[in-house]
CSV table of C-alpha atoms and ligand atoms in Angstrom, one decimal:
chain,number,residue,atom,x,y,z
K,878,UNK,CA,8.1,-14.0,-15.4
K,879,UNK,CA,5.2,-14.1,-13.0
K,880,UNK,CA,5.6,-13.9,-9.2
K,881,UNK,CA,3.1,-13.8,-6.1
K,882,UNK,CA,3.9,-12.0,-2.9
K,883,UNK,CA,2.0,-13.0,0.0
K,884,UNK,CA,2.8,-10.8,2.7
K,885,UNK,CA,0.2,-9.3,5.2
K,886,UNK,CA,2.7,-6.1,5.7
K,887,UNK,CA,1.1,-3.9,3.3
K,888,UNK,CA,3.7,-1.8,3.1
K,889,UNK,CA,6.5,-4.0,2.7
K,890,UNK,CA,4.3,-6.3,-0.1
K,891,UNK,CA,3.9,-2.8,-1.9
K,892,UNK,CA,7.6,-2.0,-1.9
K,893,UNK,CA,8.4,-5.5,-3.2
K,894,UNK,CA,5.7,-5.4,-5.8
K,895,UNK,CA,6.9,-2.0,-7.0
K,896,UNK,CA,10.5,-3.1,-7.0
K,897,UNK,CA,9.9,-6.4,-8.9
K,898,UNK,CA,7.5,-4.8,-11.4
K,899,UNK,CA,10.4,-2.1,-12.2
K,900,UNK,CA,12.3,-5.3,-12.8
K,901,UNK,CA,9.7,-6.3,-15.3
K,902,UNK,CA,8.1,-9.0,-13.5
K,903,UNK,CA,4.4,-9.4,-13.3
K,904,UNK,CA,3.5,-9.3,-9.9
K,905,UNK,CA,0.4,-10.4,-7.9
K,906,UNK,CA,0.0,-9.5,-4.4
K,907,UNK,CA,-2.0,-11.2,-1.5
K,908,UNK,CA,-2.5,-9.8,1.9
K,909,UNK,CA,-3.5,-13.0,3.8
K,910,UNK,CA,-2.8,-16.6,3.6
K,911,UNK,CA,-6.2,-17.7,2.3
K,912,UNK,CA,-5.8,-15.4,-0.8
K,913,UNK,CA,-2.3,-16.2,-1.1
K,914,UNK,CA,-2.9,-20.0,-1.1
K,915,UNK,CA,-6.0,-19.4,-3.6
K,916,UNK,CA,-3.9,-17.4,-6.1
K,917,UNK,CA,-0.9,-20.0,-5.7
K,918,UNK,CA,-3.3,-22.7,-6.7
K,919,UNK,CA,-5.1,-21.3,-9.3
K,920,UNK,CA,-2.7,-19.3,-11.2
K,921,UNK,CA,1.0,-20.4,-12.7
K,922,UNK,CA,3.9,-18.5,-11.2
K,923,UNK,CA,7.6,-18.6,-11.6
K,924,UNK,CA,8.3,-18.0,-7.9
K,925,UNK,CA,6.3,-17.6,-4.9
K,926,UNK,CA,7.3,-15.2,-2.1
K,927,UNK,CA,5.8,-16.2,1.1
K,928,UNK,CA,5.6,-14.9,4.5
K,929,UNK,CA,5.5,-17.2,7.5
K,930,UNK,CA,3.3,-15.3,9.9
K,931,UNK,CA,0.1,-14.7,7.9
K,932,UNK,CA,-3.6,-14.0,8.9
K,933,UNK,CA,-6.0,-17.1,8.1
K,934,UNK,CA,-3.5,-19.7,6.8
K,935,UNK,CA,0.4,-19.6,7.7
K,936,UNK,CA,3.1,-19.6,5.3
K,937,UNK,CA,4.2,-23.2,6.5
K,938,UNK,CA,1.0,-24.8,5.9
K,939,UNK,CA,0.5,-23.1,2.5
K,940,UNK,CA,3.8,-24.2,1.4
K,941,UNK,CA,3.2,-28.1,2.3
K,942,UNK,CA,-0.2,-27.9,0.6
K,943,UNK,CA,1.4,-26.7,-2.5
K,944,UNK,CA,3.7,-29.4,-2.3
K,945,UNK,CA,1.1,-32.0,-1.7
K,946,UNK,CA,-0.8,-30.6,-4.7
K,947,UNK,CA,2.0,-31.1,-6.9
K,948,UNK,CA,2.5,-27.3,-7.3
K,949,UNK,CA,6.4,-26.9,-8.2
K,950,UNK,CA,6.5,-23.2,-8.5
K,951,UNK,CA,10.0,-22.2,-6.3
K,952,UNK,CA,8.9,-20.8,-2.9
K,953,UNK,CA,11.2,-18.4,-1.2
K,954,UNK,CA,10.1,-18.0,2.4
K,955,UNK,CA,10.2,-14.5,4.4
K,956,UNK,CA,10.6,-14.7,8.1
K,957,UNK,CA,11.1,-12.3,11.0
K,958,UNK,CA,14.5,-12.2,12.8
K,959,UNK,CA,13.1,-13.7,15.8
K,960,UNK,CA,11.6,-16.8,14.2
K,961,UNK,CA,14.6,-19.1,14.0
K,962,UNK,CA,12.4,-22.3,14.4
K,963,UNK,CA,10.2,-21.0,11.4
K,964,UNK,CA,13.1,-21.2,8.9
K,965,UNK,CA,13.5,-24.9,9.9
K,966,UNK,CA,9.8,-25.5,9.6
K,967,UNK,CA,9.7,-23.7,6.2
K,968,UNK,CA,12.5,-25.6,4.8
K,969,UNK,CA,11.0,-28.8,5.9
K,970,UNK,CA,7.5,-27.9,4.1
K,971,UNK,CA,9.1,-27.9,0.7
K,972,UNK,CA,10.2,-24.3,0.5
K,973,UNK,CA,13.4,-23.8,-1.7
K,974,UNK,CA,15.0,-20.9,0.1
K,975,UNK,CA,14.1,-18.1,2.8
K,976,UNK,CA,15.1,-14.7,3.9
K,977,UNK,CA,15.1,-12.9,7.3
K,978,UNK,CA,13.4,-9.6,7.3
K,979,UNK,CA,14.6,-6.9,7.1
K,980,UNK,CA,16.5,-7.8,3.8
K,981,UNK,CA,17.9,-5.4,1.1
K,982,UNK,CA,15.8,-5.3,-2.5
K,983,UNK,CA,19.0,-6.2,-4.0
K,984,UNK,CA,19.8,-9.4,-2.2
K,985,UNK,CA,15.9,-10.4,-2.7
K,986,UNK,CA,16.4,-9.8,-6.6
K,987,UNK,CA,19.5,-12.0,-6.8
K,988,UNK,CA,17.9,-14.8,-4.7
K,989,UNK,CA,14.9,-14.7,-6.9
K,990,UNK,CA,16.9,-14.8,-10.1
K,991,UNK,CA,18.9,-17.8,-8.6
K,992,UNK,CA,16.0,-19.6,-7.7
K,993,UNK,CA,13.9,-19.0,-11.1
K,994,UNK,CA,17.3,-20.0,-12.8
K,995,UNK,CA,17.7,-23.1,-10.8
K,996,UNK,CA,14.2,-24.1,-11.4
K,997,UNK,CA,14.2,-23.6,-15.2
K,998,UNK,CA,17.6,-25.7,-14.9
K,999,UNK,CA,19.4,-23.4,-17.3
K,1000,UNK,CA,23.1,-24.2,-17.5
K,1001,UNK,CA,23.8,-20.8,-19.1
K,1002,UNK,CA,21.7,-18.1,-18.3
K,1003,UNK,CA,22.2,-16.2,-21.7
K,1004,UNK,CA,19.3,-17.0,-24.3
K,1005,UNK,CA,20.3,-16.7,-27.8
K,1006,UNK,CA,19.1,-17.0,-31.2
K,1007,UNK,CA,21.1,-16.1,-34.4
K,1008,UNK,CA,23.3,-12.9,-33.5
K,1009,UNK,CA,20.7,-11.9,-30.7
K,1010,UNK,CA,21.5,-12.4,-27.1
K,1011,UNK,CA,19.6,-11.9,-23.9
K,1012,UNK,CA,21.0,-12.1,-20.6
K,1013,UNK,CA,18.4,-12.2,-18.0
K,1014,UNK,CA,20.4,-11.7,-14.8
K,1015,UNK,CA,22.2,-8.6,-16.2
K,1016,UNK,CA,19.0,-7.3,-18.1
K,1017,UNK,CA,20.7,-6.9,-21.2
K,1018,UNK,CA,20.0,-7.6,-25.0
K,1019,UNK,CA,22.4,-7.2,-27.9
K,1020,UNK,CA,22.4,-7.9,-31.6
K,1021,UNK,CA,25.6,-8.3,-33.4
K,1022,UNK,CA,27.3,-7.2,-30.2
K,1023,UNK,CA,25.6,-3.9,-30.1
K,1024,UNK,CA,23.4,-3.2,-26.9
K,1025,UNK,CA,19.7,-2.7,-27.4
K,1026,UNK,CA,17.8,-0.8,-24.9
K,1027,UNK,CA,14.4,-2.0,-23.9
K,1028,UNK,CA,11.8,-1.1,-21.4
K,1029,UNK,CA,10.9,-3.7,-18.7
K,1030,UNK,CA,7.9,-5.1,-20.5
K,1031,UNK,CA,9.5,-5.2,-23.8
K,1032,UNK,CA,12.4,-7.0,-22.0
K,1033,UNK,CA,9.7,-9.5,-20.5
K,1034,UNK,CA,8.2,-10.0,-23.8
K,1035,UNK,CA,11.3,-10.7,-25.4
K,1036,UNK,CA,12.6,-13.2,-22.6
K,1037,UNK,CA,9.3,-15.1,-23.1
K,1038,UNK,CA,9.8,-15.4,-27.1
K,1039,UNK,CA,13.4,-16.4,-26.6
K,1040,UNK,CA,12.3,-19.0,-24.1
K,1041,UNK,CA,10.0,-20.6,-26.5
K,1042,UNK,CA,12.0,-20.0,-29.7
K,1043,UNK,CA,10.8,-21.5,-32.9
K,1044,UNK,CA,7.3,-21.8,-31.2
K,1045,UNK,CA,4.4,-19.9,-31.4
K,1046,UNK,CA,3.8,-17.9,-28.6
K,1047,UNK,CA,0.0,-16.5,-28.2
K,1048,UNK,CA,-0.9,-13.3,-27.4
K,1049,UNK,CA,-2.5,-14.7,-24.3
K,1050,UNK,CA,0.5,-16.2,-23.1
K,1051,UNK,CA,2.2,-13.0,-23.5
K,1052,UNK,CA,-0.5,-11.3,-21.3
K,1053,UNK,CA,-0.5,-13.7,-18.6
K,1054,UNK,CA,3.3,-13.7,-18.4
K,1055,UNK,CA,4.1,-10.1,-18.7
K,1056,UNK,CA,1.1,-8.5,-17.1
K,1057,UNK,CA,-0.6,-9.5,-14.1
K,1058,UNK,CA,-3.8,-10.9,-12.7
K,1059,UNK,CA,-5.9,-7.3,-12.7
K,1060,UNK,CA,-4.8,-6.7,-16.2
K,1061,UNK,CA,-7.5,-5.2,-18.4
K,1062,UNK,CA,-5.9,-2.9,-20.7
K,1063,UNK,CA,-6.1,-2.5,-24.3
K,1064,UNK,CA,-6.4,-6.0,-26.3
K,1065,UNK,CA,-4.1,-4.7,-29.0
K,1066,UNK,CA,-1.4,-3.9,-26.4
K,1067,UNK,CA,0.6,-7.1,-27.2
K,1068,UNK,CA,0.9,-6.1,-30.8
K,1069,UNK,CA,1.9,-2.5,-29.8
K,1070,UNK,CA,4.8,-4.1,-27.7
K,1071,UNK,CA,5.8,-6.6,-30.5
K,1072,UNK,CA,5.8,-3.8,-33.0
K,1073,UNK,CA,8.1,-1.7,-30.6
K,1074,UNK,CA,10.4,-4.7,-30.1
K,1075,UNK,CA,10.5,-5.3,-33.9
K,1076,UNK,CA,11.7,-1.5,-34.3
K,1077,UNK,CA,14.4,-2.2,-31.9
K,1078,UNK,CA,15.6,-5.7,-32.7
K,1079,UNK,CA,14.9,-6.1,-36.2
K,1080,UNK,CA,15.1,-2.8,-38.1
K,1081,UNK,CA,18.2,-2.7,-40.2
K,1082,UNK,CA,19.1,-6.2,-39.8
K,1083,UNK,CA,19.0,-8.6,-42.9
K,1084,UNK,CA,17.5,-11.6,-41.0
K,1085,UNK,CA,14.1,-10.9,-39.1
K,1086,UNK,CA,13.8,-12.7,-36.2
K,1087,UNK,CA,10.3,-11.7,-34.7
K,1088,UNK,CA,7.5,-13.1,-37.3
K,1089,UNK,CA,3.7,-12.8,-36.8
K,1090,UNK,CA,1.4,-16.0,-36.8
K,1091,UNK,CA,-1.7,-14.2,-38.2
K,1092,UNK,CA,-4.6,-14.8,-35.8
K,1093,UNK,CA,-2.5,-16.5,-33.1
K,1094,UNK,CA,0.5,-14.6,-32.0
K,1095,UNK,CA,4.2,-14.5,-32.6
K,1096,UNK,CA,7.5,-16.6,-33.0
K,1097,UNK,CA,10.8,-15.9,-32.8
K,1098,UNK,CA,12.8,-17.7,-35.2
K,1099,UNK,CA,15.7,-17.6,-37.8
K,1100,UNK,CA,13.6,-19.1,-40.5
K,1101,UNK,CA,10.2,-17.3,-41.5
K,1102,UNK,CA,7.3,-19.2,-42.6
Y,2325,CA,CA1,3.6,-11.5,8.5
């Protein structure tokens, strides 16, 4: 899951980025409206956190332009306490929700999950294949009822595979969804993470779920082919 944070208070932007990264999100931060708008239009985000009062272009204008350009990523507006009329303008512009600063990280986190869930229209949040279950909200994975402990990045890779079960997920898709815009790590990083996931998820089980599609990527499926 990829999130864009557009917030000119760098300290706040960095706290949010750090917290969400620890949750396993890939997070890009922009510190003014122009940069934020550029990223929102050129990359695909699962959610955009958008401050209203921003240098260069304000959040309401950005949101309106995104919707005009048919960019449907959920937008959560951030507004200072005094700017009540901003909330109205924000929601009018096509934002999905707003939060008043200061807010707790826990509340932010639960709003984000709610918005992403709503936008993906999942009646049941739990992702399943065979005896494996992943709960994106509680951040839990289990196989045959036994909990599996994953790092945040492993969890993100697993979630992406499960959201595309029985489909091939390319290495590029994994890098784009799990790492951020500035990623320039080792080219085999994805293979390293998938190998580790395999050890945790498939080792000791009769049915292997994670399959390598040579030269392309990976697939989670009950059938091997
Ligand atoms: Ca601001």
